Coordinates of C-alpha atoms and ligand atoms in Angstrom, one line a residue:
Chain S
X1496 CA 39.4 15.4 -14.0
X1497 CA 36.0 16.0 -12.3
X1498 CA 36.1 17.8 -9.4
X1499 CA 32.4 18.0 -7.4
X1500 CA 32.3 20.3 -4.2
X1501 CA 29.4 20.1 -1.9
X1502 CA 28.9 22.8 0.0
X1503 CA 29.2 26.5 -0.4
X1504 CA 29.6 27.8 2.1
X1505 CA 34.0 28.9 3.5
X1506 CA 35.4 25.8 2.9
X1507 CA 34.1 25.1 -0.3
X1508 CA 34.4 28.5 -1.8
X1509 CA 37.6 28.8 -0.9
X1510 CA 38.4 25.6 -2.2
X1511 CA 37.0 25.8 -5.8
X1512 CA 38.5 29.6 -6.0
X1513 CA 41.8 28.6 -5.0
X1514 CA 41.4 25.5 -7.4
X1515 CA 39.8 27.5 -10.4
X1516 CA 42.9 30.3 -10.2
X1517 CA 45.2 26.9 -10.2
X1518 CA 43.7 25.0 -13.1
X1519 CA 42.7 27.6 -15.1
X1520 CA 44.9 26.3 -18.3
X1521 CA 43.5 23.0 -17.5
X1522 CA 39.9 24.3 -17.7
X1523 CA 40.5 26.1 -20.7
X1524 CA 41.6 23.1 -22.3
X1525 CA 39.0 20.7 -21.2
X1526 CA 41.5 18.6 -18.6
X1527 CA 39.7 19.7 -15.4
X1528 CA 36.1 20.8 -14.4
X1529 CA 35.1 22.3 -11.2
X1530 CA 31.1 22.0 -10.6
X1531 CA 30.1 23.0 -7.0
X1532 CA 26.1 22.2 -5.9
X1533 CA 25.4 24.2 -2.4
X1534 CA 22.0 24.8 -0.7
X1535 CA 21.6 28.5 -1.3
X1536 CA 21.9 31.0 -3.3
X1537 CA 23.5 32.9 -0.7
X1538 CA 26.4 33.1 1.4
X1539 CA 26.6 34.0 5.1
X1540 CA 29.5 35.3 6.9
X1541 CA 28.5 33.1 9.9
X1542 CA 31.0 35.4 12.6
X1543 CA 28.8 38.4 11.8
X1544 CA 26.2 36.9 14.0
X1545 CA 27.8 37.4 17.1
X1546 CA 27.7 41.5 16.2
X1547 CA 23.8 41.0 15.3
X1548 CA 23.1 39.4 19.0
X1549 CA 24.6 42.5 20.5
X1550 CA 22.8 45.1 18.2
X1551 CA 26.1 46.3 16.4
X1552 CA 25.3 44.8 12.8
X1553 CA 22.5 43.8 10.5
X1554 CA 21.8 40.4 9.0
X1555 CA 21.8 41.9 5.6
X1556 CA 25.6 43.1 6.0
X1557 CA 26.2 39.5 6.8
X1558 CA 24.8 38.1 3.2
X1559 CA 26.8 38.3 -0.5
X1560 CA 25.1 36.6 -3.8
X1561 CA 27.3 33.0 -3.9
X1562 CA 27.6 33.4 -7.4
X1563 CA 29.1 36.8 -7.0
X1564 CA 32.5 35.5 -5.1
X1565 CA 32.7 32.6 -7.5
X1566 CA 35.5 32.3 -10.3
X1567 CA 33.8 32.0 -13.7
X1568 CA 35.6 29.0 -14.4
X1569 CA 33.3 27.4 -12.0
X1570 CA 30.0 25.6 -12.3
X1571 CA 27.7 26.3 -9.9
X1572 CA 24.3 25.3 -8.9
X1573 CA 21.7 25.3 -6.0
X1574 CA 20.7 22.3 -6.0
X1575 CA 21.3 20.4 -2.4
X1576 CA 22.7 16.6 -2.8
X1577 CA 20.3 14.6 -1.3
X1578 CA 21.7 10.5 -1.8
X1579 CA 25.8 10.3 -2.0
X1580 CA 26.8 7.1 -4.5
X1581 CA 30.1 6.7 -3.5
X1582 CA 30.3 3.1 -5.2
X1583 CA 29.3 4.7 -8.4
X1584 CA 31.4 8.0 -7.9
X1585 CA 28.1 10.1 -8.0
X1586 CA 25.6 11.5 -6.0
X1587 CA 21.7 12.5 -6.5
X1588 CA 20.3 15.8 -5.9
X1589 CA 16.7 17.4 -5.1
X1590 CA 16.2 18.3 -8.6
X1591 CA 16.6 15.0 -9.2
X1592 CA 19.9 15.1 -11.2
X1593 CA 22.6 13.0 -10.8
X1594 CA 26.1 14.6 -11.1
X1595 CA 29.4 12.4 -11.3
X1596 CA 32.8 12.8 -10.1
X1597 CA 36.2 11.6 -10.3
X1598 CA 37.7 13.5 -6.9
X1599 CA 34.1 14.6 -4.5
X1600 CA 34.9 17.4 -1.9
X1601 CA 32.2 17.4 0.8
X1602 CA 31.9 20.9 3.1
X1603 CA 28.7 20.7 3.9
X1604 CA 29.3 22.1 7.5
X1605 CA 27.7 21.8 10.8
X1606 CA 24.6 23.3 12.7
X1607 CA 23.6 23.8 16.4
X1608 CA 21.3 21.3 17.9
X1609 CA 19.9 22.7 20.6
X1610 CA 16.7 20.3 20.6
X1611 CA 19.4 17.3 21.8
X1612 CA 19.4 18.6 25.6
X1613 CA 15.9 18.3 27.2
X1614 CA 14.1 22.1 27.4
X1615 CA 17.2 23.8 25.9
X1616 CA 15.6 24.7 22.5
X1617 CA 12.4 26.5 24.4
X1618 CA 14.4 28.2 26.9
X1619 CA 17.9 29.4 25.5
X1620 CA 19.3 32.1 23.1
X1621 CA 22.3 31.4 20.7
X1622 CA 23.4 33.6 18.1
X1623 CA 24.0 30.3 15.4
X1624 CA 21.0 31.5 13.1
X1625 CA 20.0 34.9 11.8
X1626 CA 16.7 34.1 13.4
X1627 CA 18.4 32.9 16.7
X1628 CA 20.5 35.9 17.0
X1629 CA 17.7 38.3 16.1
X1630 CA 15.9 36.8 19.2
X1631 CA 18.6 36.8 21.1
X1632 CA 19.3 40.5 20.4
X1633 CA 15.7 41.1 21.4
X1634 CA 16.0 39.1 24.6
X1635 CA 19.1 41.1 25.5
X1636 CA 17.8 44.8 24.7
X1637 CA 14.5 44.0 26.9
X1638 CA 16.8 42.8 29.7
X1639 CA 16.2 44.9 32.9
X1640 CA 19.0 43.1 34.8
X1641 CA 19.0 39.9 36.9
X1642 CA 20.6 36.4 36.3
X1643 CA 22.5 34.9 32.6
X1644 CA 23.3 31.9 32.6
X1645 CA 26.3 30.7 30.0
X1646 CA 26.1 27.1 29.5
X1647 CA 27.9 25.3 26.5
X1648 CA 27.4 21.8 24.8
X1649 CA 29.8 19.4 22.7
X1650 CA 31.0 19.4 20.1
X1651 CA 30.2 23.2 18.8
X1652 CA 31.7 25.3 16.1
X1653 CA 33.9 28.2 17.0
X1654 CA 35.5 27.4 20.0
X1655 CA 36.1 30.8 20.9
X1656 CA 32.0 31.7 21.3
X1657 CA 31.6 31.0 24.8
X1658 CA 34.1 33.6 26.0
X1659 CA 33.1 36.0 23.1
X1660 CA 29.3 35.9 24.0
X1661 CA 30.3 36.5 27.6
X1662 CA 32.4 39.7 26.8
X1663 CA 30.2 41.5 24.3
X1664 CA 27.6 41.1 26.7
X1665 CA 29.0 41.9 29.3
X1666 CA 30.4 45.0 27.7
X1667 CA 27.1 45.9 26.3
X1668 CA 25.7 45.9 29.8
X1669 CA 28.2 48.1 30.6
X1670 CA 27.4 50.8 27.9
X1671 CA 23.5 50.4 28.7
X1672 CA 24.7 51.1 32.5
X1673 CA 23.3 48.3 34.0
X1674 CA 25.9 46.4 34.5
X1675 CA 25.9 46.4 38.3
X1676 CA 22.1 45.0 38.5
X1677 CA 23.3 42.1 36.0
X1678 CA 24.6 38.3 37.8
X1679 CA 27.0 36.3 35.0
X1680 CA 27.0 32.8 35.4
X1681 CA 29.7 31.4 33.2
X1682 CA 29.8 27.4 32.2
X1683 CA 32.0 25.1 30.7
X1684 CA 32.2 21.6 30.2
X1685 CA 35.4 20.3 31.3
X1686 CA 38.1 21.8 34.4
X1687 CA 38.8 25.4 32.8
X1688 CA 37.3 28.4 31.3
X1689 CA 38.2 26.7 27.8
X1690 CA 39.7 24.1 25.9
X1691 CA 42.7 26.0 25.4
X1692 CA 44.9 25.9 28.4
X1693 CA 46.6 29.1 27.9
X1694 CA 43.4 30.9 26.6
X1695 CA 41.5 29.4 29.7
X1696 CA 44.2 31.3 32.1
X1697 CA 43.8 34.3 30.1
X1698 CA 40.3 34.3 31.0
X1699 CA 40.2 33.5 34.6
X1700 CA 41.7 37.1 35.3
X1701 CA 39.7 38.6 32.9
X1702 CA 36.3 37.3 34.5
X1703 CA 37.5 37.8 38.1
X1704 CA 38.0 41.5 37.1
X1705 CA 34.6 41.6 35.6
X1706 CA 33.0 39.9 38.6
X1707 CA 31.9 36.6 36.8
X1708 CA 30.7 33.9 38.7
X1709 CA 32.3 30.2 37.0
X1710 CA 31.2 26.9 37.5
X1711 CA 33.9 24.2 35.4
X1712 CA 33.0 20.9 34.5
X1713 CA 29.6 21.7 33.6
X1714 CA 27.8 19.4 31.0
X1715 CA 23.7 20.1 30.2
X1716 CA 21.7 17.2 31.0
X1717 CA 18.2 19.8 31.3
X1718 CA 16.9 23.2 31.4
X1719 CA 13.6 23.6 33.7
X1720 CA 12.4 26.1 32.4
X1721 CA 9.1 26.9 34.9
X1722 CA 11.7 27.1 37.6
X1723 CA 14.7 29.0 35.3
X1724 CA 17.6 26.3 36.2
X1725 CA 19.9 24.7 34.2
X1726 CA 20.7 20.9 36.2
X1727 CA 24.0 19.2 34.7
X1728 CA 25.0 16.2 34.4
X1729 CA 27.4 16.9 37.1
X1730 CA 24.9 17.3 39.5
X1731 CA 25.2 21.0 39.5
X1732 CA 22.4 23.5 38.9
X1733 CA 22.7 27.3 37.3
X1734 CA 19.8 29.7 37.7
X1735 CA 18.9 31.8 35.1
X1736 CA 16.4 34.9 34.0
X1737 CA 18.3 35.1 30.8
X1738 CA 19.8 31.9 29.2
X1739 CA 22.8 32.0 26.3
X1740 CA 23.4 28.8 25.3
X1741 CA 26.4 27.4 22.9
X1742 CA 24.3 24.1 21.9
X1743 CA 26.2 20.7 20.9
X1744 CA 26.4 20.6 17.4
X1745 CA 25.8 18.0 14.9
X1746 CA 26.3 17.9 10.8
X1747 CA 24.4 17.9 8.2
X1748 CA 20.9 15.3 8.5
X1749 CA 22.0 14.6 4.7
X1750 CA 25.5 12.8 5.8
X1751 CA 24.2 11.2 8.5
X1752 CA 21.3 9.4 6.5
X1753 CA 23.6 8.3 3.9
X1754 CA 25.6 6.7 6.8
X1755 CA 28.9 8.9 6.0
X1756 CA 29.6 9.5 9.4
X1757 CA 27.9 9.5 13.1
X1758 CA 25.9 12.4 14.1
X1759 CA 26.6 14.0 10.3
X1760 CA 30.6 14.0 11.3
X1761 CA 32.7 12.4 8.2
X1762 CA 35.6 9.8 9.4
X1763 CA 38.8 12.1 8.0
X1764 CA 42.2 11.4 8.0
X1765 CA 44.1 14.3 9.4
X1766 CA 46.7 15.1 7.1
X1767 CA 45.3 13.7 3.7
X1768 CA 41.9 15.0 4.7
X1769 CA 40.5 11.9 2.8
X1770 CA 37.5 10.3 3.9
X1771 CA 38.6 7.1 5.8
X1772 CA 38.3 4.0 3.1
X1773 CA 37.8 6.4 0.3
X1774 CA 40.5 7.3 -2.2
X1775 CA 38.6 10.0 -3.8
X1776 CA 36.2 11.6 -1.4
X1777 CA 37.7 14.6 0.6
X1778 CA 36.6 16.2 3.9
X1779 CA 36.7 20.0 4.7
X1780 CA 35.6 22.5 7.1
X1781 CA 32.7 21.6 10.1
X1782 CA 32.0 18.3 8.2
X1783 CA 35.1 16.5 9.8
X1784 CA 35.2 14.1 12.6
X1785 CA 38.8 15.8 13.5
X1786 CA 39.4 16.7 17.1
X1787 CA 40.2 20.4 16.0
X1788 CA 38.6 23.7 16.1
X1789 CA 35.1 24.1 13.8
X1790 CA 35.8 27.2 12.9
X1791 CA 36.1 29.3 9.8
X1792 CA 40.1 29.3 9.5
X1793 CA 40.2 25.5 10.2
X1794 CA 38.1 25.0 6.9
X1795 CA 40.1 27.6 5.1
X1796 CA 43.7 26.5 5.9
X1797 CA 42.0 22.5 4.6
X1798 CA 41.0 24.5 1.6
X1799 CA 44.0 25.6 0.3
X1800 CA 46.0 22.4 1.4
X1801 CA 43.4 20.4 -0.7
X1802 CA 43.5 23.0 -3.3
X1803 CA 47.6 22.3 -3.7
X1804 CA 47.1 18.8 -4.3
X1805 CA 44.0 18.6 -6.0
X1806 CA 45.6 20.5 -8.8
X1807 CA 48.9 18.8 -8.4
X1808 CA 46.7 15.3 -8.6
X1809 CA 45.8 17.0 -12.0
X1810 CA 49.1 18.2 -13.3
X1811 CA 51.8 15.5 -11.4
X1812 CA 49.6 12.8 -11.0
X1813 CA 50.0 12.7 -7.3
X1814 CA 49.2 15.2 -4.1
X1815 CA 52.0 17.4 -2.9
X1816 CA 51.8 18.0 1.1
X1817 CA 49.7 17.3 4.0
X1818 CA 47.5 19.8 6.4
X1819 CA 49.6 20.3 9.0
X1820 CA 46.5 20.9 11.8
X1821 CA 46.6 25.0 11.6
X1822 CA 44.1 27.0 12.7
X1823 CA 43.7 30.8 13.2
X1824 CA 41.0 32.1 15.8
X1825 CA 40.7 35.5 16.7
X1826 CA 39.0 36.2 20.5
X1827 CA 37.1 39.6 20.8
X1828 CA 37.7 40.5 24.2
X1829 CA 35.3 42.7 24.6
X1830 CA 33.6 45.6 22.2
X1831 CA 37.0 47.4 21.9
X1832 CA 39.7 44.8 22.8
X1833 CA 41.0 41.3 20.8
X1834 CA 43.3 39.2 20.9
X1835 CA 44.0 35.7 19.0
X1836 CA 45.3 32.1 19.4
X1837 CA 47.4 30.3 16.6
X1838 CA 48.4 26.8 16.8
X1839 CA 48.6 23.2 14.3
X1840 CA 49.1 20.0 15.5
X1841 CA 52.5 20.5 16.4
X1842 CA 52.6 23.9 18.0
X1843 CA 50.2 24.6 21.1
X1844 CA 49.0 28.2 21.3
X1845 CA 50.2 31.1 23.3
X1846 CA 47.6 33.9 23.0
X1847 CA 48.8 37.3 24.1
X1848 CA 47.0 39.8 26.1
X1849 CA 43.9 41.5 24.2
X1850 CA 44.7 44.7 22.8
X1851 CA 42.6 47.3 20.3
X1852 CA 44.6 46.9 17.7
X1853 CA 43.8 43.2 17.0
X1854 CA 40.0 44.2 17.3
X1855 CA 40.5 46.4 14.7
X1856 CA 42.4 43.9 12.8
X1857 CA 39.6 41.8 13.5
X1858 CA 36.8 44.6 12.1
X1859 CA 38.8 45.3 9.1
X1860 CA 38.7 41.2 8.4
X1861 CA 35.1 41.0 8.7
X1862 CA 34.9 43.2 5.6
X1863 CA 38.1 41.6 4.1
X1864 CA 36.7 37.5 4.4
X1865 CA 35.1 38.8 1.4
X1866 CA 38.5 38.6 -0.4
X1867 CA 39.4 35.6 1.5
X1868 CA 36.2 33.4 0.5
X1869 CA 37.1 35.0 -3.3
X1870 CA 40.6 33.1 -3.1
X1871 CA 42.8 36.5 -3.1
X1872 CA 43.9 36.4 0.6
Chain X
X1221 CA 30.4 -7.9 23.6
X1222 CA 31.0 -4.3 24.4
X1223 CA 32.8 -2.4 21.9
X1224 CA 35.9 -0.3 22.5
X1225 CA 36.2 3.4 20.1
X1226 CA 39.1 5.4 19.5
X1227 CA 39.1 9.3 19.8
X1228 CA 42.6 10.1 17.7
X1229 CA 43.7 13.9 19.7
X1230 CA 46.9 13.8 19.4
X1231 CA 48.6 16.8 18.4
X1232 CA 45.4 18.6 19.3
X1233 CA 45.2 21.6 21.4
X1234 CA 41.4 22.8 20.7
X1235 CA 38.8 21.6 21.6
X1236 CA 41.0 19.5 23.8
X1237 CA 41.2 15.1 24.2
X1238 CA 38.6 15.8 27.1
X1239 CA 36.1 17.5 25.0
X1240 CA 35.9 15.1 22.0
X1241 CA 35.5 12.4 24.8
X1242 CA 32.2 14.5 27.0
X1243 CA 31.1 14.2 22.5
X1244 CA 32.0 10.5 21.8
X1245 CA 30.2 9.4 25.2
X1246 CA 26.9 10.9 24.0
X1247 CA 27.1 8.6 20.7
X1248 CA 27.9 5.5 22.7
X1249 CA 25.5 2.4 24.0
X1250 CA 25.9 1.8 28.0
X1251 CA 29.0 -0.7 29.0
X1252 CA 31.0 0.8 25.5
X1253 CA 34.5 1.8 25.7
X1254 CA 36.4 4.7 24.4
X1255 CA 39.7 5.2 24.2
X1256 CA 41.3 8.7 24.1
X1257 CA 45.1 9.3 23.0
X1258 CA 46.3 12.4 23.3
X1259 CA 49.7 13.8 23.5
X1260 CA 48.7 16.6 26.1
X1261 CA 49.9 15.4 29.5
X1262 CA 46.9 17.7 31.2
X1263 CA 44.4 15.5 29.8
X1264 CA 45.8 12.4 31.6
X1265 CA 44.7 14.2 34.5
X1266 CA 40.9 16.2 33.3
X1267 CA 40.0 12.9 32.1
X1268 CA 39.5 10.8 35.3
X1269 CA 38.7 14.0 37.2
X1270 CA 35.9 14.3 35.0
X1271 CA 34.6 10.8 34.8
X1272 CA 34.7 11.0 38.4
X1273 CA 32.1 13.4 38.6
X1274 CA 29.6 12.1 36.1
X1275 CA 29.9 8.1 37.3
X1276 CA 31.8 7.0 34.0
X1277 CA 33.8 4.3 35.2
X1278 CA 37.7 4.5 34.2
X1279 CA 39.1 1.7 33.0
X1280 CA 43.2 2.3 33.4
X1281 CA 45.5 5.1 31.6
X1282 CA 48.8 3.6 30.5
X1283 CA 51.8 5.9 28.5
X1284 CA 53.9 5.0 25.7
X1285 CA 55.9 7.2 24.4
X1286 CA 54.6 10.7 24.6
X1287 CA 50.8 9.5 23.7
X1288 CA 48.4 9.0 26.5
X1289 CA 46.0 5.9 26.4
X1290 CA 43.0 6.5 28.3
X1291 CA 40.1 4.7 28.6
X1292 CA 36.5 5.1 29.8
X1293 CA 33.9 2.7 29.9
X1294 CA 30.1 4.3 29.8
X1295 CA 28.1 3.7 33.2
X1296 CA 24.9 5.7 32.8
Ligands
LIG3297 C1 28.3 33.1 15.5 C2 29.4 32.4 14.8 C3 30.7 33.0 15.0 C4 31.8 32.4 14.4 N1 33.0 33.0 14.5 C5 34.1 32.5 13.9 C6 35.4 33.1 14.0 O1 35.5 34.2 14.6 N2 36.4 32.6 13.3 C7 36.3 31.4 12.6 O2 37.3 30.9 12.1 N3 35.1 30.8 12.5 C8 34.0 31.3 13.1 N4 32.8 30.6 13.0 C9 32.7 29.3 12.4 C10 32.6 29.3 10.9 O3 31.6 30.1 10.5 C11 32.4 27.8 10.5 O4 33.3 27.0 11.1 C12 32.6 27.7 9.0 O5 31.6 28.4 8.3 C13 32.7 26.3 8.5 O6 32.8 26.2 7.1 P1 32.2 25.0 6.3 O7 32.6 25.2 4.9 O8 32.6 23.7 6.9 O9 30.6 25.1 6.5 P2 29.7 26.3 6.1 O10 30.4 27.6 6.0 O11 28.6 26.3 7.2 O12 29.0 25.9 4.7 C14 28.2 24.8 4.5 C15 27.6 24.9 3.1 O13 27.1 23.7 2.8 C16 25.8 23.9 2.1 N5 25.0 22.7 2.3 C17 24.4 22.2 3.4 N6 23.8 21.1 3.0 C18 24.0 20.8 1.7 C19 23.6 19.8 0.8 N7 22.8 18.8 1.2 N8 24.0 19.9 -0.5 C20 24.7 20.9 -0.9 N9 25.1 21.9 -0.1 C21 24.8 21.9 1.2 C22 25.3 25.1 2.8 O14 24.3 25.8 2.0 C23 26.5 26.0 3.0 O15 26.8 26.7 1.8 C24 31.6 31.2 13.6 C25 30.4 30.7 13.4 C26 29.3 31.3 14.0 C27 27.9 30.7 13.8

């Protein structure tokens, strides 16, 4: 069997580790083949940005050789797929190859769009690019005090940014001693500090103790930026000398002009994670249309589900369980305090309060994702 | 003829029913219709609170079972 991932990037390397370390017999004997095309020849541990933004990493830490944390068993090529055949069980590439499948994994992720609200692109930092958080870190060393505004579009990966954003800032503000000249204005765009009821609680004490101003349901409709307000679509106005922004997200332009899904989001079915009407074509990671978290966990707890029955497909003849909806976020709390929230489509969450252990735990897994994206955790 | 989407939450917890709605709105024409089912009693209530606010129009929220039905129609 043929297996094609798109995408390397945590979804799909975990995927065609996990896969390789499963099928390895089959390799050797010809009875399975794992080729994975991505669209660099490097790999970004995308949580590391919210360190740079704040001064307390380096985008270099944040980069490993793609190759490097691949099995050998595997294929691999940069070479982004530009046309997806899905009628022929095939899709086209830059080079101008074509490579065909007989099971297609697509994890091609998602990215910030910050151009889709009116003046937010000119007038905003976010930490979702090296070159974004770079700026941003700039921006936020320079800043003498004054107004920052937090405003947050949908849908965006890593639900937990918001708040994190908010309390490495806030923290850093602290250290630099100007926290009493600097106004936080947190947003958020429906009736609570977040999507997670519990975690939204959690955060209402935390912010009243750190003297942060909230406005709830708070959706971007513009950002003026000659008079430094955010208007929403609420009505509502934030003013601003300093703007974060968490823009709405959208996926790849490549699955949106190949009509695989509105706004670059891929029709899934939850449990399968087959792409709806396809038999063969799987959906991991950002890519999704699920209404769970884009985050990093979300695509590796799909990974390994999809690795199980991808190599049971091979050896049974059939798949042998379904994701079950899990997902893992840590919350850094601050720059010395963390907690996390747990939960799958059966279980709601119940984060605990932030302590410095779990920021440690957190520290010591920024270094350790390494393993994880290699398959071994 | 106005068309009528379905946002599938249930059993969600993040981002939340009401979140993937404030999304799907964005994507739909004027006079289109979602429909949210969730499983998270809460969102029965954030829903019409927040189409309230923006001038969405709601069109009626019925229960069967443990799933909500909710459904907004796009005014704006
Ligand atoms: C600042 C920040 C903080 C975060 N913090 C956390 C956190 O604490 N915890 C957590 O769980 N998650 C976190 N995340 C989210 C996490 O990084 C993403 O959800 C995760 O990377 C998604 O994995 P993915 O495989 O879907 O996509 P990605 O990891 O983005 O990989 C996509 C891959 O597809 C490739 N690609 C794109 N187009 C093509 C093409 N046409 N052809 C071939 N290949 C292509 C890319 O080169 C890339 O390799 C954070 C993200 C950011 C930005």
């Amino acid at each position: 069997m043929k297996i094609l991932i798109i995408g390397g990037g945590m979804g799909g390397t975990i995927l065609a580790n996990n896969l390789a370390r499963r099928l390895k017999h089959e390799i050797k004997h010809g009875k399975a083949h794992i080729t994975m095309l991505s669209a660099s020849d490097q790999h970004m541990y995308q949580p590391g940005l919210l360190y740079v933004c704040v001064g307390r990493m380096a985008p270099d830490e944040l980069y490993r050789e793609q190759a490097s944390l691949l099995e050998p068993e595997i294929e691999f090529h940069v070479d982004p797929v530009e046309e997806f055949h899905l009628d022929q069980n095939s899709v086209k590439t830059k080079s101008g190859k074509t490579y065909d499948y007989d099971a297609l994994v697509i994890s091609t992720g998602s990215r910030a769009a910050p151009e889709a609200v009116p003046g937010l692109a000119e007038h905003s930092v976010n930490c979702y690019t090296e070159q974004n958080a770079l700026e941003m870190w700039r921006q936020v060393k320079n800043f003498k005090g004054g107004k920052v505004g937090i405003v947050v579009g949908v849908p965006h990966k890593c639900p937990m940014i918001p708040l994190e954003v908010t309390f490495v800032l806030h923290d850093y503000f602290k250290e630099k001693g100007i926290a009493d000249q600097v106004e936080f204005h947190y947003t958020y765009p429906i009736g609570r500090l977040h999507s997670l009821e519990p975690v939204g609680k959690w955060a209402e004490g935390e912010f009243a103790n750190m003297g942060i101003n909230t406005t709830t349901l708070f959706n971007m409709k513009e950002v003026d930026g000659s008079g430094k307000v955010v208007h929403s679509e609420e009505g509502e106005t934030v003013e601003y000398d300093l703007l974060i922004s968490v823009p709405p997200h959208r996926g790849m332009e490549v699955i949106e002009k190949n009509g695989l899904g509105a706004n670059g989001f891929i029709p899934t079915d939850r449990h399968s994670l087959k792409m709806e009407g396809q038999d063969n074509v799987y959906v991991i990671g950002d890519t999704t249309n699920l209404p769970i978290s884009k985050a990093g966990s979300t695509a590796h707890f799909e990974a390994e589900a999809l690795a199980e029955n991808l190599a049971a497909l091979v050896k049974l003849g059939e798949p042998v369980r379904d994701y079950d909806g899990k997902v893992f976020c840590f919350i850094e709390a601050g720059k010395d305090r963390a907690t996390y929230a747990m939960f799958d489509y059966g279980h709601p969450p119940a984060p605990k309060a932030p302590n410095k252990a779990v920021h440690w735990f957190k520290m010591a897994y920024n270094q350790l994702y390494w393993a994880s994206a290699r398959g071994l955790l | 003829m106005s068309e009528r989407k379905i946002i599938d939450a249930r059993g969600t917890y993040c981002p939340g029913p009401l979140m993937e709605l404030i999304a799907g709105i964005k994507q739909i024409e004027v006079g289109d219709e979602l429909e949210v089912l969730s499983t998270d009693e809460g969102s029965a209530n954030d829903i019409p609170e927040w189409v309230n606010k923006v001038g969405h129009e709601l069109v009626g929220t019925t229960q069967e079972g443990d799933v909500w039905h909710v459904v907004v129609r796009k005014a704006k």
